JSON list of C-alpha atoms in Angstrom, two decimals:
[
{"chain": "A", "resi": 1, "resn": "UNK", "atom": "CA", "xyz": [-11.10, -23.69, -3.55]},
{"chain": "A", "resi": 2, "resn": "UNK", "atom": "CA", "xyz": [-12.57, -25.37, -6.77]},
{"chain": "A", "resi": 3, "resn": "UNK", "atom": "CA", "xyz": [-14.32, -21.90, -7.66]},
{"chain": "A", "resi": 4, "resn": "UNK", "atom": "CA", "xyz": [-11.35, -19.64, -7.26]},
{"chain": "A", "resi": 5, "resn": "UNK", "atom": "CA", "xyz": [-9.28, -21.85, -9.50]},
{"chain": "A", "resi": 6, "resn": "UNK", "atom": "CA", "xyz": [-12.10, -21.63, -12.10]},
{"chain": "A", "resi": 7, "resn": "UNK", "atom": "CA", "xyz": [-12.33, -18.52, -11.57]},
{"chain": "A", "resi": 8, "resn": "UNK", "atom": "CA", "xyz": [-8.63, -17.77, -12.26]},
{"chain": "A", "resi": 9, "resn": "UNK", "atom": "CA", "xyz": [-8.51, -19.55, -15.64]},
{"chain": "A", "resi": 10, "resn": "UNK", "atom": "CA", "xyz": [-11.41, -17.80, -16.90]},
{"chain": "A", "resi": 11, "resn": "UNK", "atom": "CA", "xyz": [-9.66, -14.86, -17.32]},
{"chain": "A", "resi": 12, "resn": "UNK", "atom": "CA", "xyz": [-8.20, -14.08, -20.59]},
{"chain": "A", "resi": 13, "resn": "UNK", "atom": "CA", "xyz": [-4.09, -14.21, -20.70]},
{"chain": "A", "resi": 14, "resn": "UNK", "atom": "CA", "xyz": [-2.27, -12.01, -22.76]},
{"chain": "A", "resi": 15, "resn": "UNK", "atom": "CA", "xyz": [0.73, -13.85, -23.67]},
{"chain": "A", "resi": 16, "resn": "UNK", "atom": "CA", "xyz": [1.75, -10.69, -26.06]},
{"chain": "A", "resi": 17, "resn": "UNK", "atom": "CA", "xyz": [1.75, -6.81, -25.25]},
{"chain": "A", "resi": 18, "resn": "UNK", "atom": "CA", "xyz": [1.57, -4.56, -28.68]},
{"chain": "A", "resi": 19, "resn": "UNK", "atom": "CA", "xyz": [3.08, -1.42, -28.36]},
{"chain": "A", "resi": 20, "resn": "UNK", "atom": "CA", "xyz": [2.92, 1.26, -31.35]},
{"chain": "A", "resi": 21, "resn": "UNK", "atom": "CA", "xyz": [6.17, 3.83, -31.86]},
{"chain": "A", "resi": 22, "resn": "UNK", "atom": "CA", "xyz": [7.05, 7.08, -33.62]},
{"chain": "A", "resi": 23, "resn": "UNK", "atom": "CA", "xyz": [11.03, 7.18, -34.08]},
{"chain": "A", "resi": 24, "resn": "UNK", "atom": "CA", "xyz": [13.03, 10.02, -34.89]},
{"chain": "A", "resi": 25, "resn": "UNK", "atom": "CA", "xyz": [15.95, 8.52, -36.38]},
{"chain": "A", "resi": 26, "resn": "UNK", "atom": "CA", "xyz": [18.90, 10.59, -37.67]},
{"chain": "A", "resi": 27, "resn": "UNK", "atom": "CA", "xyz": [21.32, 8.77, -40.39]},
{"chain": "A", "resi": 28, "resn": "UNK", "atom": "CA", "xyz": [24.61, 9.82, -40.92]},
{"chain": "A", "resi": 29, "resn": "UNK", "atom": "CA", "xyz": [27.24, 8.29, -43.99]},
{"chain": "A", "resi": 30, "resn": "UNK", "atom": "CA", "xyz": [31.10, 9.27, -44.09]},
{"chain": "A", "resi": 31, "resn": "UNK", "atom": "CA", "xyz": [31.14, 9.42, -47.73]},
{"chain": "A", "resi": 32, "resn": "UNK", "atom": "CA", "xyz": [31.62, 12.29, -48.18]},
{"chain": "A", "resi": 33, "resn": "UNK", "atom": "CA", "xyz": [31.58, 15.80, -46.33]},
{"chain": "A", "resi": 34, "resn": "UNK", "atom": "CA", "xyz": [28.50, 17.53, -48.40]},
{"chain": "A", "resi": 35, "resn": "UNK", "atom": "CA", "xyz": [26.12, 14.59, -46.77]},
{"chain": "A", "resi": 36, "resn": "UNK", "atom": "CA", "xyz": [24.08, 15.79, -44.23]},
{"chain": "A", "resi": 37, "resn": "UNK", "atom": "CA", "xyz": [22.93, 13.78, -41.20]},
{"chain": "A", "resi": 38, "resn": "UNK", "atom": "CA", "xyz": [19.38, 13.12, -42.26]},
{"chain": "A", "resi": 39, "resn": "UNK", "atom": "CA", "xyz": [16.60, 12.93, -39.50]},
{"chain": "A", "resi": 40, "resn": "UNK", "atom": "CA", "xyz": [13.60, 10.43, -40.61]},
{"chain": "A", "resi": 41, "resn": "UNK", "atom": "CA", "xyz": [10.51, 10.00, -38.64]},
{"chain": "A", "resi": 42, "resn": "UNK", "atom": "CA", "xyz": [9.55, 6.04, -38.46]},
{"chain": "A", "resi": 43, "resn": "UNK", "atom": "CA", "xyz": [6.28, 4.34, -36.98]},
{"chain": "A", "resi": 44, "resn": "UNK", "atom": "CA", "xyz": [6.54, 1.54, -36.11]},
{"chain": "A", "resi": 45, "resn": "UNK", "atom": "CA", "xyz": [4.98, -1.53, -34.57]},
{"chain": "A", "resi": 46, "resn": "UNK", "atom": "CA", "xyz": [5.99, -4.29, -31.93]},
{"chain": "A", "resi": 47, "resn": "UNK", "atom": "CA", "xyz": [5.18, -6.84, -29.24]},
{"chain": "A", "resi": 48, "resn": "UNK", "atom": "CA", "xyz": [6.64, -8.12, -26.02]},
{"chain": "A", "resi": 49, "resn": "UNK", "atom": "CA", "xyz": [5.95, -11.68, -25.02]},
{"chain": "A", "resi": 50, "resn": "UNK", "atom": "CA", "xyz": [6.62, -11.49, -21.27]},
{"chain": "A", "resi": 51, "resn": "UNK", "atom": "CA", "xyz": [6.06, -15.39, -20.05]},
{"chain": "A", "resi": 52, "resn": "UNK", "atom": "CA", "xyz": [8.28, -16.50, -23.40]},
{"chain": "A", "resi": 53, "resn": "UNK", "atom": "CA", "xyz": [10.89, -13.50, -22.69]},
{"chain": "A", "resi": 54, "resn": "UNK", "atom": "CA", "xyz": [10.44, -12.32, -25.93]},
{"chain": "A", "resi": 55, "resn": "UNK", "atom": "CA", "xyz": [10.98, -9.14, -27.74]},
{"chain": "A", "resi": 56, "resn": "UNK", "atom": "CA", "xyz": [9.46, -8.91, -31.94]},
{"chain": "A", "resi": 57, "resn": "UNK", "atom": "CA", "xyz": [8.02, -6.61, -35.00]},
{"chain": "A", "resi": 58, "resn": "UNK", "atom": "CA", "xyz": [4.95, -6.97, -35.18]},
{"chain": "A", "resi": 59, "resn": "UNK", "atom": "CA", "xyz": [5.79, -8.70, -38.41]},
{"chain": "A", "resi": 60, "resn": "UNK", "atom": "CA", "xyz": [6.54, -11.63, -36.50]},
{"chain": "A", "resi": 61, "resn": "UNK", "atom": "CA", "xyz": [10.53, -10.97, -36.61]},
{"chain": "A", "resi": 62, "resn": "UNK", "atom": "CA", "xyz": [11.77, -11.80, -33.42]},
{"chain": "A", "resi": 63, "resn": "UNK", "atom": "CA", "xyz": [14.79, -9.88, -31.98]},
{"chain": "A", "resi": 64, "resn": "UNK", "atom": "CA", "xyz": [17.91, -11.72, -30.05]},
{"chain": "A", "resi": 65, "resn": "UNK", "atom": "CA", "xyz": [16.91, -10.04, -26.69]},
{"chain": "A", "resi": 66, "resn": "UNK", "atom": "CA", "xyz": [20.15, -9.64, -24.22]},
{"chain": "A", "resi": 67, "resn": "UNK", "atom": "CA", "xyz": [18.09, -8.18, -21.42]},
{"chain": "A", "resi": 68, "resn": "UNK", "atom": "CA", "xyz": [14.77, -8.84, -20.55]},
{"chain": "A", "resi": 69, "resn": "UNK", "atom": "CA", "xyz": [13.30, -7.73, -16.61]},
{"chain": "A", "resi": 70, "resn": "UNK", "atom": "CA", "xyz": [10.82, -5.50, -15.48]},
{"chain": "A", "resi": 71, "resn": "UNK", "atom": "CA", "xyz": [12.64, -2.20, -16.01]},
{"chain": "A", "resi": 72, "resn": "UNK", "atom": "CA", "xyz": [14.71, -2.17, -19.26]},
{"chain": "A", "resi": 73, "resn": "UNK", "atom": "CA", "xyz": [14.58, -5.05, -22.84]},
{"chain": "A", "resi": 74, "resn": "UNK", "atom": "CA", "xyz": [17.38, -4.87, -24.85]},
{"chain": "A", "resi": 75, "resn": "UNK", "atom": "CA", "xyz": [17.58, -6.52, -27.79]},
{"chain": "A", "resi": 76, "resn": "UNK", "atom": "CA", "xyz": [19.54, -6.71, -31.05]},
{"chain": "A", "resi": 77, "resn": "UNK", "atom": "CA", "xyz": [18.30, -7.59, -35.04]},
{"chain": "A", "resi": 78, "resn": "UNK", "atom": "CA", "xyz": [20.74, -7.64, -38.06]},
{"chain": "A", "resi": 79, "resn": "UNK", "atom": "CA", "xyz": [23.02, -4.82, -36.93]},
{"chain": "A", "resi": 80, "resn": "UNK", "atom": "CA", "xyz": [20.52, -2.54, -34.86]},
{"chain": "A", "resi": 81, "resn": "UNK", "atom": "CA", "xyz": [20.66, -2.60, -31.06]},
{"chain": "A", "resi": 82, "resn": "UNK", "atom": "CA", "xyz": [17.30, -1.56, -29.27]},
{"chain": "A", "resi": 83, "resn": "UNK", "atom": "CA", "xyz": [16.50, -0.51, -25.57]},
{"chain": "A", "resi": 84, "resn": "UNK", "atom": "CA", "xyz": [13.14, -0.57, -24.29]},
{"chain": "A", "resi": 85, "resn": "UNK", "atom": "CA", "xyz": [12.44, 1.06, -21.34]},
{"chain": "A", "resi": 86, "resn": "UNK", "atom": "CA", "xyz": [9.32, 0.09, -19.82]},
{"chain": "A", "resi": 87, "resn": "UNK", "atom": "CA", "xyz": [8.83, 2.92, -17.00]},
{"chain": "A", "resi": 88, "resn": "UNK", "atom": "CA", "xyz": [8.66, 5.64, -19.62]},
{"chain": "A", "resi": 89, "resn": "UNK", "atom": "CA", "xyz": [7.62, 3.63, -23.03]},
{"chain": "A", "resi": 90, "resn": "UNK", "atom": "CA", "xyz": [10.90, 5.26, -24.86]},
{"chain": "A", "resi": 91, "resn": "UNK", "atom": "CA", "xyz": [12.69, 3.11, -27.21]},
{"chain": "A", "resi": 92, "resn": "UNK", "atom": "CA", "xyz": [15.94, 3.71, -28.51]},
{"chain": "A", "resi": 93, "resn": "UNK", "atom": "CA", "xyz": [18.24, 2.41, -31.15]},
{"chain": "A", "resi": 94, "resn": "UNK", "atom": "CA", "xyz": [21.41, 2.34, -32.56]},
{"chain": "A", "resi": 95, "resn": "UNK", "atom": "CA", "xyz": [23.55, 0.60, -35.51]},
{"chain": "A", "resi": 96, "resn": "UNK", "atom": "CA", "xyz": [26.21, 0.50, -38.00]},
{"chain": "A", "resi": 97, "resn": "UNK", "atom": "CA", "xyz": [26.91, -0.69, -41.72]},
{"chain": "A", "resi": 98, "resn": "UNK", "atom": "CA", "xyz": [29.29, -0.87, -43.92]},
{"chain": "A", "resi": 99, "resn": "UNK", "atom": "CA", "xyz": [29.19, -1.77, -47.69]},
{"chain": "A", "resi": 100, "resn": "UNK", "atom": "CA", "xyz": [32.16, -0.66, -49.85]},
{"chain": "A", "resi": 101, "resn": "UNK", "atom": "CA", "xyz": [33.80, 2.32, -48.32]},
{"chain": "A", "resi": 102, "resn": "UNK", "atom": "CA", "xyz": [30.56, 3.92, -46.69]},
{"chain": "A", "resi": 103, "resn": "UNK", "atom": "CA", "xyz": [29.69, 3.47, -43.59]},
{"chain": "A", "resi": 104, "resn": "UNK", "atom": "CA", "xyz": [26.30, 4.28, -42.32]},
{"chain": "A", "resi": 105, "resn": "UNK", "atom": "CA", "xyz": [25.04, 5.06, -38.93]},
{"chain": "A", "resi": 106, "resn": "UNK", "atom": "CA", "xyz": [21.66, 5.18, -37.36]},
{"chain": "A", "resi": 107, "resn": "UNK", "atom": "CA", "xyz": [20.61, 6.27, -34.25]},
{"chain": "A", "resi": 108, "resn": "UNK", "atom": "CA", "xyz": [17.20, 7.23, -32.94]},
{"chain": "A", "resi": 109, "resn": "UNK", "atom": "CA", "xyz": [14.82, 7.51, -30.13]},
{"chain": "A", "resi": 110, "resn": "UNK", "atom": "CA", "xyz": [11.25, 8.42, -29.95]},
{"chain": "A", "resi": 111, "resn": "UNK", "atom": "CA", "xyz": [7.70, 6.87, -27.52]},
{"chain": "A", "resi": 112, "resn": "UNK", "atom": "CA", "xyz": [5.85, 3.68, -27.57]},
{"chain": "A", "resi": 113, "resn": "UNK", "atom": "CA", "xyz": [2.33, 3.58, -26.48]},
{"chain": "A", "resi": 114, "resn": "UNK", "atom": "CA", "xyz": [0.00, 0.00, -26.02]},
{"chain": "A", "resi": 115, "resn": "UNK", "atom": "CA", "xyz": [-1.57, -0.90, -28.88]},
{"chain": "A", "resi": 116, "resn": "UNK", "atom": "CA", "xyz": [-5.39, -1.13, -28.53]},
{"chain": "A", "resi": 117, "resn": "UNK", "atom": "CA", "xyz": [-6.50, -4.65, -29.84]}
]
């Protein structure tokens, strides 16, 4: 009994998952009608913190997470909303701002991979 326990903390735990993205994101402003939608490609980089429930950029920025189980994370930062889906790796977002009279939406979807360490 003794060596199975030692056994079992001996291995390593991974508190943190990294995962690495490409995003297509297309941004849209109401300004006026000559503005485009513009589509943007974004990497970028994130972990999951599954015993601490957490969701955050790899830049340490933690997101307010609404949903966390083994199937779907959704979680929100500033005015973004982000859905994780863990099945497929796809991660999508959404969100809307406002300053003066433009408003300025976002909305994008692209895969996330695990980071190698």
């Amino acid at each position: 009994m003794f060596v199975v326990a030692l056994c079992t903390l001996a291995q390593p735990v991974q508190a943190r998952t990294p995962f690495n993205c490409v995003i297509t994101k297309v941004i849209i402003t109401d300004k006026a009608e000559r503005d485009r939608p513009v589509r943007v490609e974004e990497h970028m980089s994130f972990w999951i913190d599954d015993a601490a429930k957490a969701f955050a950029f790899s830049d340490g920025r933690r997101l307010r997470v609404t949903r966390f189980d083994k199937s779907w994370i959704s979680a929100n930062s500033d005015d973004t909303q982000y859905q994780f889906n863990r099945s497929d790796g796809t991660l999508t977002c959404a969100g809307s701002t406002t300053e003066g009279n433009t408003t300025t939406t976002i909305v994008g979807s692209g895969r996330c991979e695990k980071a190698t360490q």
